[in-house]
Coordinates of C-alpha atoms and ligand atoms in Angstrom, one line a residue:
X1 CA -2.4 -4.2 19.0
X2 CA -4.8 -6.0 16.7
X3 CA -6.0 -4.8 13.3
X4 CA -7.7 -6.1 10.1
X5 CA -5.0 -4.9 7.8
X6 CA -1.4 -4.1 8.7
X7 CA 0.7 -2.3 6.1
X8 CA 4.5 -2.4 6.3
X9 CA 5.8 0.8 4.6
X10 CA 4.2 4.2 4.1
X11 CA 5.2 5.0 0.6
X12 CA 2.9 5.2 -2.5
X13 CA 2.1 1.5 -2.4
X14 CA 1.6 1.3 1.4
X15 CA -0.2 4.5 2.1
X16 CA -2.6 3.9 -0.8
X17 CA -3.3 0.4 0.5
X18 CA -3.9 1.7 4.0
X19 CA -6.3 4.5 2.9
X20 CA -8.2 2.2 0.6
X21 CA -8.6 -0.5 3.2
X22 CA -9.8 2.1 5.7
X23 CA -12.4 3.4 3.2
X24 CA -13.7 -0.2 3.0
X25 CA -14.2 -0.2 6.8
X26 CA -11.0 -1.9 8.0
X27 CA -9.1 -1.1 11.2
X28 CA -5.7 -0.3 9.6
X29 CA -2.2 0.1 11.0
X30 CA 0.6 1.4 8.8
X31 CA 4.1 0.8 10.1
X32 CA 6.7 3.3 8.8
X33 CA 10.2 3.8 10.1
X34 CA 11.0 7.2 8.7
X35 CA 9.9 10.4 10.4
X36 CA 7.6 11.3 7.5
X37 CA 5.1 9.3 5.5
X38 CA 5.3 9.1 1.7
X39 CA 8.3 6.8 1.1
X40 CA 11.0 7.3 -1.4
X41 CA 8.6 9.0 -3.8
X42 CA 7.6 11.9 -1.6
X43 CA 10.7 12.2 0.6
X44 CA 13.7 11.5 -1.7
X45 CA 12.3 10.6 -5.2
X46 CA 9.6 11.9 -7.5
X47 CA 8.7 15.0 -5.5
X48 CA 12.0 16.6 -4.6
X49 CA 13.5 15.8 -8.0
X50 CA 10.6 17.4 -9.8
X51 CA 10.7 20.4 -7.5
X52 CA 14.3 20.9 -8.8
X53 CA 13.1 20.2 -12.4
X54 CA 10.7 23.1 -11.9
X55 CA 13.6 25.4 -10.8
X56 CA 15.6 24.2 -13.9
X57 CA 12.6 24.9 -16.1
X58 CA 12.1 28.4 -14.7
X59 CA 15.8 29.1 -15.4
X60 CA 15.4 27.8 -18.9
X61 CA 12.4 30.1 -19.5
X62 CA 14.3 33.0 -18.1
X63 CA 17.4 32.3 -20.2
X64 CA 15.8 31.3 -23.5
X65 CA 12.3 32.7 -23.7
X66 CA 11.6 35.7 -21.5
X67 CA 13.3 38.3 -23.7
X68 CA 12.0 36.7 -26.9
X69 CA 8.4 36.8 -25.5
X70 CA 8.8 40.4 -24.4
X71 CA 9.5 40.1 -20.7
X72 CA 12.5 42.1 -19.5
X73 CA 14.2 40.9 -16.3
X74 CA 17.9 40.9 -15.2
X75 CA 20.2 38.0 -16.1
X76 CA 18.9 34.7 -14.8
X77 CA 20.8 33.3 -11.8
X78 CA 20.4 30.2 -9.7
X79 CA 19.8 30.7 -6.0
X80 CA 20.5 27.2 -4.9
X81 CA 19.7 27.8 -1.3
X82 CA 16.2 29.1 -2.3
X83 CA 15.7 26.2 -4.7
X84 CA 16.5 23.8 -1.9
X85 CA 14.1 25.7 0.5
X86 CA 11.4 25.4 -2.2
X87 CA 12.1 21.7 -2.6
X88 CA 11.9 21.1 1.2
X89 CA 8.6 23.1 1.4
X90 CA 7.0 21.0 -1.4
X91 CA 8.2 17.8 0.2
X92 CA 6.9 19.0 3.6
X93 CA 3.5 19.8 2.2
X94 CA 3.1 16.5 0.3
X95 CA 4.3 14.3 3.2
X96 CA 2.2 16.3 5.7
X97 CA -0.7 15.7 3.3
X98 CA -0.4 11.9 3.6
X99 CA -0.3 12.2 7.4
X100 CA -3.5 14.3 7.3
X101 CA -5.2 11.8 5.0
X102 CA -4.3 9.0 7.5
X103 CA -6.0 11.0 10.3
X104 CA -9.0 11.8 8.2
X105 CA -9.4 8.1 7.2
X106 CA -8.7 6.7 10.7
X107 CA -5.5 4.9 9.7
X108 CA -3.1 4.5 12.6
X109 CA 0.5 5.2 11.9
X110 CA 2.9 3.2 14.0
X111 CA 6.4 4.7 13.9
X112 CA 9.3 2.3 13.8
X113 CA 10.9 -0.4 11.8
X114 CA 8.7 -3.5 11.4
X115 CA 9.6 -7.1 10.9
X116 CA 7.3 -10.1 10.5
X117 CA 7.5 -12.4 13.6
X118 CA 5.3 -14.9 11.9
X119 CA 2.4 -15.0 9.3
X120 CA 0.1 -13.1 11.7
X121 CA 2.4 -10.7 13.6
X122 CA 4.7 -7.8 12.9
X123 CA 7.1 -6.8 15.6
X124 CA 7.9 -3.1 15.6
X125 CA 11.0 -1.6 17.1
X126 CA 10.0 0.5 20.1
X127 CA 6.3 -0.3 19.8
X128 CA 3.8 -3.0 20.5
X129 CA 3.5 -6.0 18.2
X130 CA 0.9 -5.6 15.5
X131 CA -1.4 -8.7 15.1
X132 CA -3.3 -8.7 11.8
X133 CA -5.9 -10.6 9.7
X134 CA -4.2 -9.4 6.5
X135 CA -1.0 -7.6 5.7
X136 CA 0.4 -5.6 2.8
X137 CA 4.2 -5.5 2.3
X138 CA 5.2 -2.2 0.7
X139 CA 8.9 -1.8 1.8
X140 CA 10.1 -0.3 -1.5
X141 CA 13.6 -0.4 -2.9
X142 CA 17.2 0.7 -2.2
X143 CA 19.9 2.0 -4.6
X144 CA 22.3 -0.6 -6.0
X145 CA 26.1 0.1 -6.2
X146 CA 28.1 -1.7 -8.8
X147 CA 31.3 -3.4 -7.6
X148 CA 33.7 -0.7 -8.9
X149 CA 36.9 -0.1 -6.9
X150 CA 36.8 3.2 -5.2
X151 CA 33.1 3.7 -5.5
X152 CA 32.7 3.8 -1.7
X153 CA 34.2 7.3 -1.7
X154 CA 32.1 9.9 0.1
X155 CA 32.0 11.8 -3.1
X156 CA 30.1 9.0 -4.8
X157 CA 26.5 9.6 -3.9
X158 CA 23.2 8.0 -4.7
X159 CA 20.1 10.0 -5.6
X160 CA 19.3 10.7 -1.9
X161 CA 22.9 12.0 -1.4
X162 CA 22.7 14.3 -4.4
X163 CA 19.3 15.7 -3.3
X164 CA 20.9 16.6 0.0
X165 CA 23.7 18.8 -1.5
X166 CA 23.9 22.4 -0.4
X167 CA 26.3 23.4 -3.2
X168 CA 26.1 22.8 -6.9
X169 CA 29.0 20.6 -8.0
X170 CA 31.2 22.3 -10.6
X171 CA 31.8 19.0 -12.3
X172 CA 29.3 16.1 -12.0
X173 CA 29.8 12.6 -13.3
X174 CA 26.6 10.6 -13.6
X175 CA 27.2 6.8 -13.6
X176 CA 24.1 5.3 -15.4
X177 CA 22.1 6.8 -18.3
X178 CA 18.8 5.5 -17.1
X179 CA 15.8 7.6 -16.1
X180 CA 17.1 8.8 -12.7
X181 CA 20.6 9.5 -14.1
X182 CA 19.3 11.4 -17.1
X183 CA 16.9 13.5 -15.0
X184 CA 19.7 14.6 -12.6
X185 CA 22.1 15.2 -15.6
X186 CA 19.5 17.5 -17.1
X187 CA 18.8 19.4 -13.9
X188 CA 22.5 19.9 -13.0
X189 CA 23.5 21.0 -16.5
X190 CA 20.8 23.8 -16.2
X191 CA 22.2 24.6 -12.7
X192 CA 25.6 25.2 -14.3
X193 CA 27.5 22.0 -13.7
X194 CA 29.8 20.4 -16.3
X195 CA 28.0 17.0 -16.6
X196 CA 29.4 13.8 -17.9
X197 CA 27.2 10.6 -18.3
X198 CA 28.9 7.2 -18.3
X199 CA 26.6 4.4 -19.5
X200 CA 27.5 0.8 -20.0
X201 CA 24.8 0.2 -22.7
X202 CA 24.8 1.6 -26.2
X203 CA 21.9 3.9 -25.5
X204 CA 20.4 6.3 -22.9
X205 CA 17.1 5.3 -21.3
X206 CA 17.4 1.8 -22.8
X207 CA 13.8 0.7 -22.1
X208 CA 12.3 3.6 -24.0
X209 CA 11.5 4.0 -27.8
X210 CA 14.8 4.2 -29.7
X211 CA 13.9 7.4 -31.5
X212 CA 13.1 9.0 -28.1
X213 CA 16.5 7.9 -26.7
X214 CA 18.2 9.2 -29.9
X215 CA 16.4 12.6 -29.5
X216 CA 17.5 12.8 -25.9
X217 CA 21.1 12.1 -26.8
X218 CA 21.0 14.8 -29.5
X219 CA 19.5 17.4 -27.2
X220 CA 21.8 16.5 -24.3
X221 CA 24.8 16.8 -26.6
X222 CA 23.5 20.2 -27.8
X223 CA 23.2 21.3 -24.2
X224 CA 26.8 20.4 -23.6
X225 CA 26.3 17.2 -21.6
X226 CA 29.1 14.8 -22.4
X227 CA 27.6 11.3 -23.0
X228 CA 29.8 8.2 -23.1
X229 CA 27.8 5.2 -24.2
X230 CA 29.0 1.5 -24.2
X231 CA 31.4 2.6 -21.5
X232 CA 31.9 0.7 -18.3
X233 CA 33.3 2.4 -15.2
X234 CA 36.4 0.5 -14.0
X235 CA 37.9 2.6 -11.2
X236 CA 37.2 5.7 -9.1
X237 CA 40.2 7.5 -7.5
X238 CA 40.2 10.2 -5.0
X239 CA 42.3 13.2 -5.9
X240 CA 43.2 16.3 -3.8
X241 CA 40.1 18.2 -4.9
X242 CA 37.7 15.5 -6.2
X243 CA 37.5 12.3 -8.1
X244 CA 39.1 10.8 -11.2
X245 CA 36.6 8.4 -12.8
X246 CA 38.1 5.8 -15.2
X247 CA 35.8 4.3 -17.9
X248 CA 35.7 2.8 -21.4
X249 CA 39.0 2.2 -23.1
X250 CA 41.3 4.2 -20.9
X251 CA 39.1 7.3 -20.7
X252 CA 39.0 9.5 -17.6
X253 CA 36.7 12.2 -16.3
X254 CA 37.6 14.5 -13.3
X255 CA 34.7 15.6 -11.1
X256 CA 33.8 17.0 -7.7
X257 CA 30.9 14.6 -7.2
X258 CA 29.7 11.4 -8.8
X259 CA 26.1 10.3 -8.9
X260 CA 25.7 6.5 -8.9
X261 CA 22.4 5.8 -10.6
X262 CA 22.8 2.2 -11.7
X263 CA 19.4 0.8 -10.6
X264 CA 17.5 -0.1 -7.5
X265 CA 16.9 -3.4 -5.8
X266 CA 13.7 -4.6 -4.0
X267 CA 13.9 -4.2 -0.2
X268 CA 13.1 -7.7 0.9
X269 CA 15.8 -8.6 3.4
X270 CA 15.7 -8.1 7.2
X271 CA 11.9 -7.7 7.3
X272 CA 11.1 -11.3 8.4
X273 CA 9.6 -12.6 5.1
X274 CA 11.1 -16.0 5.9
X275 CA 9.4 -16.1 9.3
X276 CA 6.1 -15.3 7.6
X277 CA 6.6 -17.9 4.9
X278 CA 6.5 -15.3 2.1
X279 CA 8.5 -16.4 -1.0
X280 CA 10.8 -13.8 -2.5
X281 CA 13.9 -13.4 -4.7
X282 CA 16.6 -11.0 -3.7
X283 CA 16.9 -9.6 -7.3
X284 CA 13.2 -9.6 -8.5
X285 CA 11.5 -9.1 -5.2
X286 CA 8.4 -10.6 -3.6
X287 CA 6.4 -12.9 -5.9
X288 CA 2.8 -11.7 -6.2
X289 CA -0.1 -12.6 -8.5
X290 CA -2.5 -10.2 -10.3
X291 CA -4.4 -9.8 -7.0
X292 CA -1.1 -8.9 -5.4
X293 CA -1.3 -12.0 -3.2
X294 CA 2.0 -13.5 -2.2
X295 CA 2.7 -17.2 -1.5
X296 CA 0.9 -16.6 1.8
X297 CA -2.7 -15.8 0.7
X298 CA -3.6 -13.3 3.4
X299 CA -0.3 -11.4 2.8
X300 CA -0.1 -9.0 -0.2
X301 CA 2.9 -7.2 -1.7
X302 CA 2.9 -4.0 -3.7
X303 CA 5.2 -1.4 -5.3
X304 CA 9.0 -1.6 -5.7
X305 CA 9.5 -4.5 -3.3
X306 CA 7.4 -6.7 -5.5
X307 CA 7.4 -4.7 -8.7
X308 CA 8.5 -4.8 -12.2
X309 CA 8.0 -1.1 -13.0
X310 CA 9.5 0.7 -10.0
X311 CA 7.1 3.6 -10.5
X312 CA 5.0 5.4 -8.0
X313 CA 1.9 5.3 -10.1
X314 CA 2.0 1.5 -10.5
X315 CA 2.5 1.2 -6.7
X316 CA -0.6 3.4 -6.2
X317 CA -2.8 1.1 -8.3
X318 CA -1.3 -2.1 -6.7
X319 CA -2.0 -0.7 -3.3
X320 CA -5.7 -0.2 -4.2
X321 CA -6.0 -3.7 -5.6
X322 CA -4.3 -5.3 -2.6
X323 CA -6.5 -3.4 -0.1
X324 CA -9.7 -4.4 -1.9
X325 CA -8.7 -8.1 -2.0
X326 CA -7.7 -7.9 1.7
X327 CA -11.2 -6.7 2.4
X328 CA -12.9 -9.5 0.6
X329 CA -13.4 -7.9 -2.8
X330 CA -12.1 -9.4 -6.0
X331 CA -9.8 -6.9 -7.7
X332 CA -7.2 -7.6 -10.3
X333 CA -4.5 -5.5 -11.8
X334 CA -5.2 -6.7 -15.4
X335 CA -3.1 -5.2 -18.1
X336 CA -3.5 -1.4 -17.8
X337 CA -1.6 1.0 -19.9
X338 CA 1.3 2.3 -17.8
X339 CA 2.6 5.8 -18.6
X340 CA 6.4 6.1 -18.7
X341 CA 7.2 9.8 -17.8
X342 CA 10.8 11.0 -17.9
X343 CA 11.4 14.6 -16.6
X344 CA 14.4 15.5 -18.6
X345 CA 14.8 18.6 -20.8
X346 CA 13.3 17.8 -23.2
X347 CA 10.6 15.7 -21.4
X348 CA 9.8 12.3 -22.7
X349 CA 6.7 10.2 -22.2
X350 CA 5.6 6.9 -23.6
X351 CA 2.7 4.5 -23.1
X352 CA 1.9 1.2 -24.7
X353 CA 4.3 -0.4 -27.2
X354 CA 7.5 1.2 -28.5
X355 CA 7.8 1.2 -32.2
X356 CA 10.3 -1.7 -32.1
X357 CA 7.9 -3.7 -29.9
X358 CA 5.0 -3.0 -32.2
X359 CA 7.0 -4.2 -35.2
X360 CA 8.1 -7.3 -33.4
X361 CA 4.5 -8.2 -32.6
X362 CA 2.7 -7.0 -35.7
X363 CA 5.3 -7.2 -38.4
X364 CA 4.4 -5.2 -41.5
X365 CA 0.9 -4.4 -40.1
X366 CA 2.2 -1.3 -38.2
X367 CA 1.7 2.3 -39.1
X368 CA 3.6 5.1 -37.5
X369 CA 3.0 8.9 -37.7
X370 CA 5.4 11.5 -36.3
X371 CA 4.3 15.1 -35.8
X372 CA 7.0 17.6 -34.9
X373 CA 6.3 20.4 -32.3
X374 CA 7.6 23.0 -34.8
X375 CA 4.2 22.6 -36.6
X376 CA 2.1 23.1 -33.5
X377 CA 1.1 26.7 -32.8
X378 CA 1.1 26.4 -29.0
X379 CA 4.6 25.0 -28.9
X380 CA 5.8 27.7 -31.2
X381 CA 4.3 30.5 -29.0
X382 CA 5.9 28.8 -26.0
X383 CA 9.3 28.8 -27.7
X384 CA 9.4 25.0 -27.1
X385 CA 9.7 23.3 -30.5
X386 CA 12.2 20.5 -29.8
X387 CA 10.8 17.0 -30.3
X388 CA 7.7 15.3 -31.7
X389 CA 4.8 13.1 -31.0
X390 CA 4.8 9.6 -32.5
X391 CA 1.6 7.6 -32.9
X392 CA 1.8 3.8 -33.4
X393 CA -1.1 1.6 -34.5
X394 CA -1.7 -1.7 -36.2
X395 CA -3.0 -1.2 -39.7
X396 CA -5.5 -4.2 -40.0
X397 CA -8.1 -2.9 -37.5
X398 CA -6.5 0.4 -36.7
X399 CA -6.0 -0.3 -33.0
X400 CA -3.8 2.2 -31.3
X401 CA -0.7 0.4 -29.9
X402 CA 1.4 3.2 -28.5
X403 CA 2.2 6.8 -28.1
X404 CA 5.7 8.2 -27.6
X405 CA 6.4 11.9 -27.1
X406 CA 9.5 14.1 -26.7
X407 CA 8.9 17.8 -25.9
X408 CA 7.0 20.3 -23.9
X409 CA 4.8 19.0 -21.1
X410 CA 4.5 15.6 -22.6
X411 CA 4.6 14.0 -19.1
X412 CA 1.2 15.6 -18.6
X413 CA -0.1 15.0 -22.1
X414 CA 0.6 11.2 -22.0
X415 CA -2.6 10.7 -20.0
X416 CA -4.6 11.1 -23.3
X417 CA -2.7 8.0 -24.6
X418 CA -3.4 6.1 -21.3
X419 CA -7.1 6.6 -21.6
X420 CA -7.1 5.8 -25.4
X421 CA -5.2 2.6 -24.9
X422 CA -7.2 1.4 -21.9
X423 CA -10.4 2.0 -24.0
X424 CA -8.8 0.0 -26.8
X425 CA -9.3 3.0 -29.1
X426 CA -8.6 2.9 -32.8
X427 CA -6.2 5.6 -34.2
X428 CA -9.3 7.1 -35.9
X429 CA -10.8 7.8 -32.4
X430 CA -7.8 10.0 -31.7
X431 CA -7.2 11.4 -35.1
X432 CA -10.8 12.2 -36.0
X433 CA -11.7 13.6 -32.5
X434 CA -11.6 17.3 -31.9
X435 CA -8.7 18.7 -30.0
X436 CA -8.9 22.2 -28.5
X437 CA -7.0 24.8 -30.5
X438 CA -4.4 26.1 -29.9
X439 CA -3.1 23.5 -27.5
X440 CA -0.2 21.1 -27.3
X441 CA -2.7 18.2 -27.2
X442 CA -3.5 18.8 -30.9
X443 CA -0.1 17.2 -31.7
X444 CA -1.5 13.8 -30.5
X445 CA -4.4 14.0 -32.9
X446 CA -2.0 15.3 -35.6
X447 CA 0.4 12.4 -35.1
X448 CA -2.6 10.0 -35.7
X449 CA -3.5 11.9 -38.9
X450 CA 0.2 11.6 -40.0
X451 CA 0.0 7.8 -39.4
X452 CA -3.2 7.6 -41.5
X453 CA -1.5 9.6 -44.3
X454 CA -3.8 12.6 -44.1
X455 CA -2.0 15.2 -42.0
X456 CA -3.4 18.7 -42.5
X457 CA -0.6 20.8 -40.9
X458 CA 2.4 19.2 -42.5
X459 CA 3.4 19.5 -46.2
X460 CA 3.3 16.2 -48.0
X461 CA 7.1 15.9 -48.1
X462 CA 7.4 16.5 -44.3
X463 CA 4.9 13.7 -43.6
X464 CA 7.4 11.1 -44.6
X465 CA 10.4 13.0 -43.2
X466 CA 8.9 14.0 -39.8
X467 CA 11.0 12.7 -36.9
X468 CA 13.9 11.8 -39.2
Ligands
FAD501 C1 15.4 10.0 -7.5 C2 14.1 9.2 -7.8 C3 13.1 9.8 -8.6 C4 12.0 9.1 -8.9 N1 11.1 9.7 -9.7 C5 9.9 9.1 -10.0 C6 8.9 9.7 -10.8 O1 9.1 10.8 -11.3 N2 7.8 9.0 -11.1 C7 7.6 7.8 -10.6 O2 6.5 7.2 -10.9 N3 8.5 7.2 -9.8 C8 9.6 7.8 -9.5 N4 10.6 7.2 -8.7 C9 10.3 5.8 -8.2 C10 9.3 5.9 -7.0 O3 9.9 6.7 -6.0 C11 9.1 4.5 -6.5 O4 8.6 3.7 -7.5 C12 8.0 4.5 -5.4 O5 8.4 5.3 -4.3 C13 7.7 3.1 -4.9 O6 6.7 3.2 -3.9 P1 6.7 2.0 -2.8 O7 5.6 2.3 -1.9 O8 6.8 0.7 -3.4 O9 8.1 2.2 -2.0 P2 8.8 3.5 -1.2 O10 8.3 4.7 -1.8 O11 10.2 3.2 -1.3 O12 8.2 3.3 0.2 C14 8.6 2.3 1.1 C15 8.5 2.7 2.5 O13 8.7 1.6 3.4 C16 9.4 2.0 4.5 N5 10.0 0.8 5.1 C17 10.9 -0.1 4.5 N6 11.2 -1.0 5.3 C18 10.5 -0.8 6.5 C19 10.4 -1.5 7.7 N7 11.0 -2.6 7.9 N8 9.6 -1.0 8.6 C20 8.9 0.2 8.4 N9 9.0 0.9 7.3 C21 9.8 0.4 6.3 C22 10.4 3.0 3.9 O14 11.0 3.8 4.9 C23 9.6 3.7 2.9 O15 9.0 4.9 3.4 C24 11.7 7.8 -8.4 C25 12.7 7.2 -7.6 C26 13.9 7.9 -7.3 C27 14.9 7.3 -6.3

């Protein structure tokens, strides 16, 4: 079978590249080995976890807000089977949506595992060879397992294994306090599990703004999640009813299930990159330039297999860029603002520089303003006043450098910061603009006003103390 563009992998990077190339008139073949399209994100990543996040959020509302807001219902109770049915229905709708988009755009889905035979051919298990003019590699990533004795127990699961559970574990240990570990810890605490996080580094979500990580630790501790930082897991033992997890200086946690969430590696082996002449590194993935070209100029690489971010939304954009270049256009990734959403309770979202990064780059020429949700009317009426919005700008020209938020719906709100940063806005653009009232989005403007020293909705004393 011959085509203009062959795409290996049907996740966010691959399916976007396939659809964009088809829009530009290419005959496109996408090779995907799983029975559904959508990749990690739609099948076992972003979508099913956030379906559970919605269940956890509904429980929280019922437990903490309904009565306060004047809504009488019986005691809130998790129906895990129904939550799983809901999760499966959402996944089915989203993966089916990609299949429909393929049909509508004339993208051919070849089902099976593909492997480059050479720089012009992909062999597909159980199907014809695909001969291409250009190819996009989008094979994604796989969960890493640290070399801890006993970690190969069936009770030590990765995120896919945890998503497949039909019972809520009474006691869950989460190994790894990164984004995926913290999201699951947050969900299962709300589902009623006793949750213990064991993290090797001295902070949760180590790549995020330090104040956001501290706020998360504070709120997790309040919610009864046991967090052990600077603690390495040394041994996992099976007991009659579960696991005994050893970590730190002789500490032990008993659990029914352990989530291993210690990072993901690029999927670059066993797909024939050597035969195609594409250079790669087992740890960092396939090397690609800002046009997503690999060392073989007509072969592109996008998403987790070639990525730094390991995010679905960066994979989407890389897929578009690769497809456009494969079709003779000249598209570059450039240096876009990349939102960093974290779907814990409380939610966290950042974009641009963290405060530490800004201070490292701009020294004393950095101004920061923090606006707490407790001073925002919409947050108060939603009974969601935990957290704050932090605005970071450089003080010589006023350019906005970053926005970090902890609190209600911030993963949706962060887009305002993405647009502002991509437009190279000043803090005044944000602070002197008009935000709809009463909305959560007002807090972004207000944080800018705090940074400029002219907050209206905070008393003078609180302006300095906000976020402390
Ligand atoms: C639990 C979890 C939660 C997440 N939550 C978020 C989130 O909220 N937001 C976010 O932005 N990101 C999230 N991510 C990350 C996100 O899922 C990935 O960044 C994204 O899926 C990467 O897209 P991709 O196209 O590069 O790879 P994938 O989505 O992994 O897709 C790769 C596809 O290639 C296929 N494939 C691989 N090898 C072959 C082969 N030889 N032949 C044929 N097909 C092959 C695979 O089956 C797969 O379908 C989450 C990840 C996990 C694990």
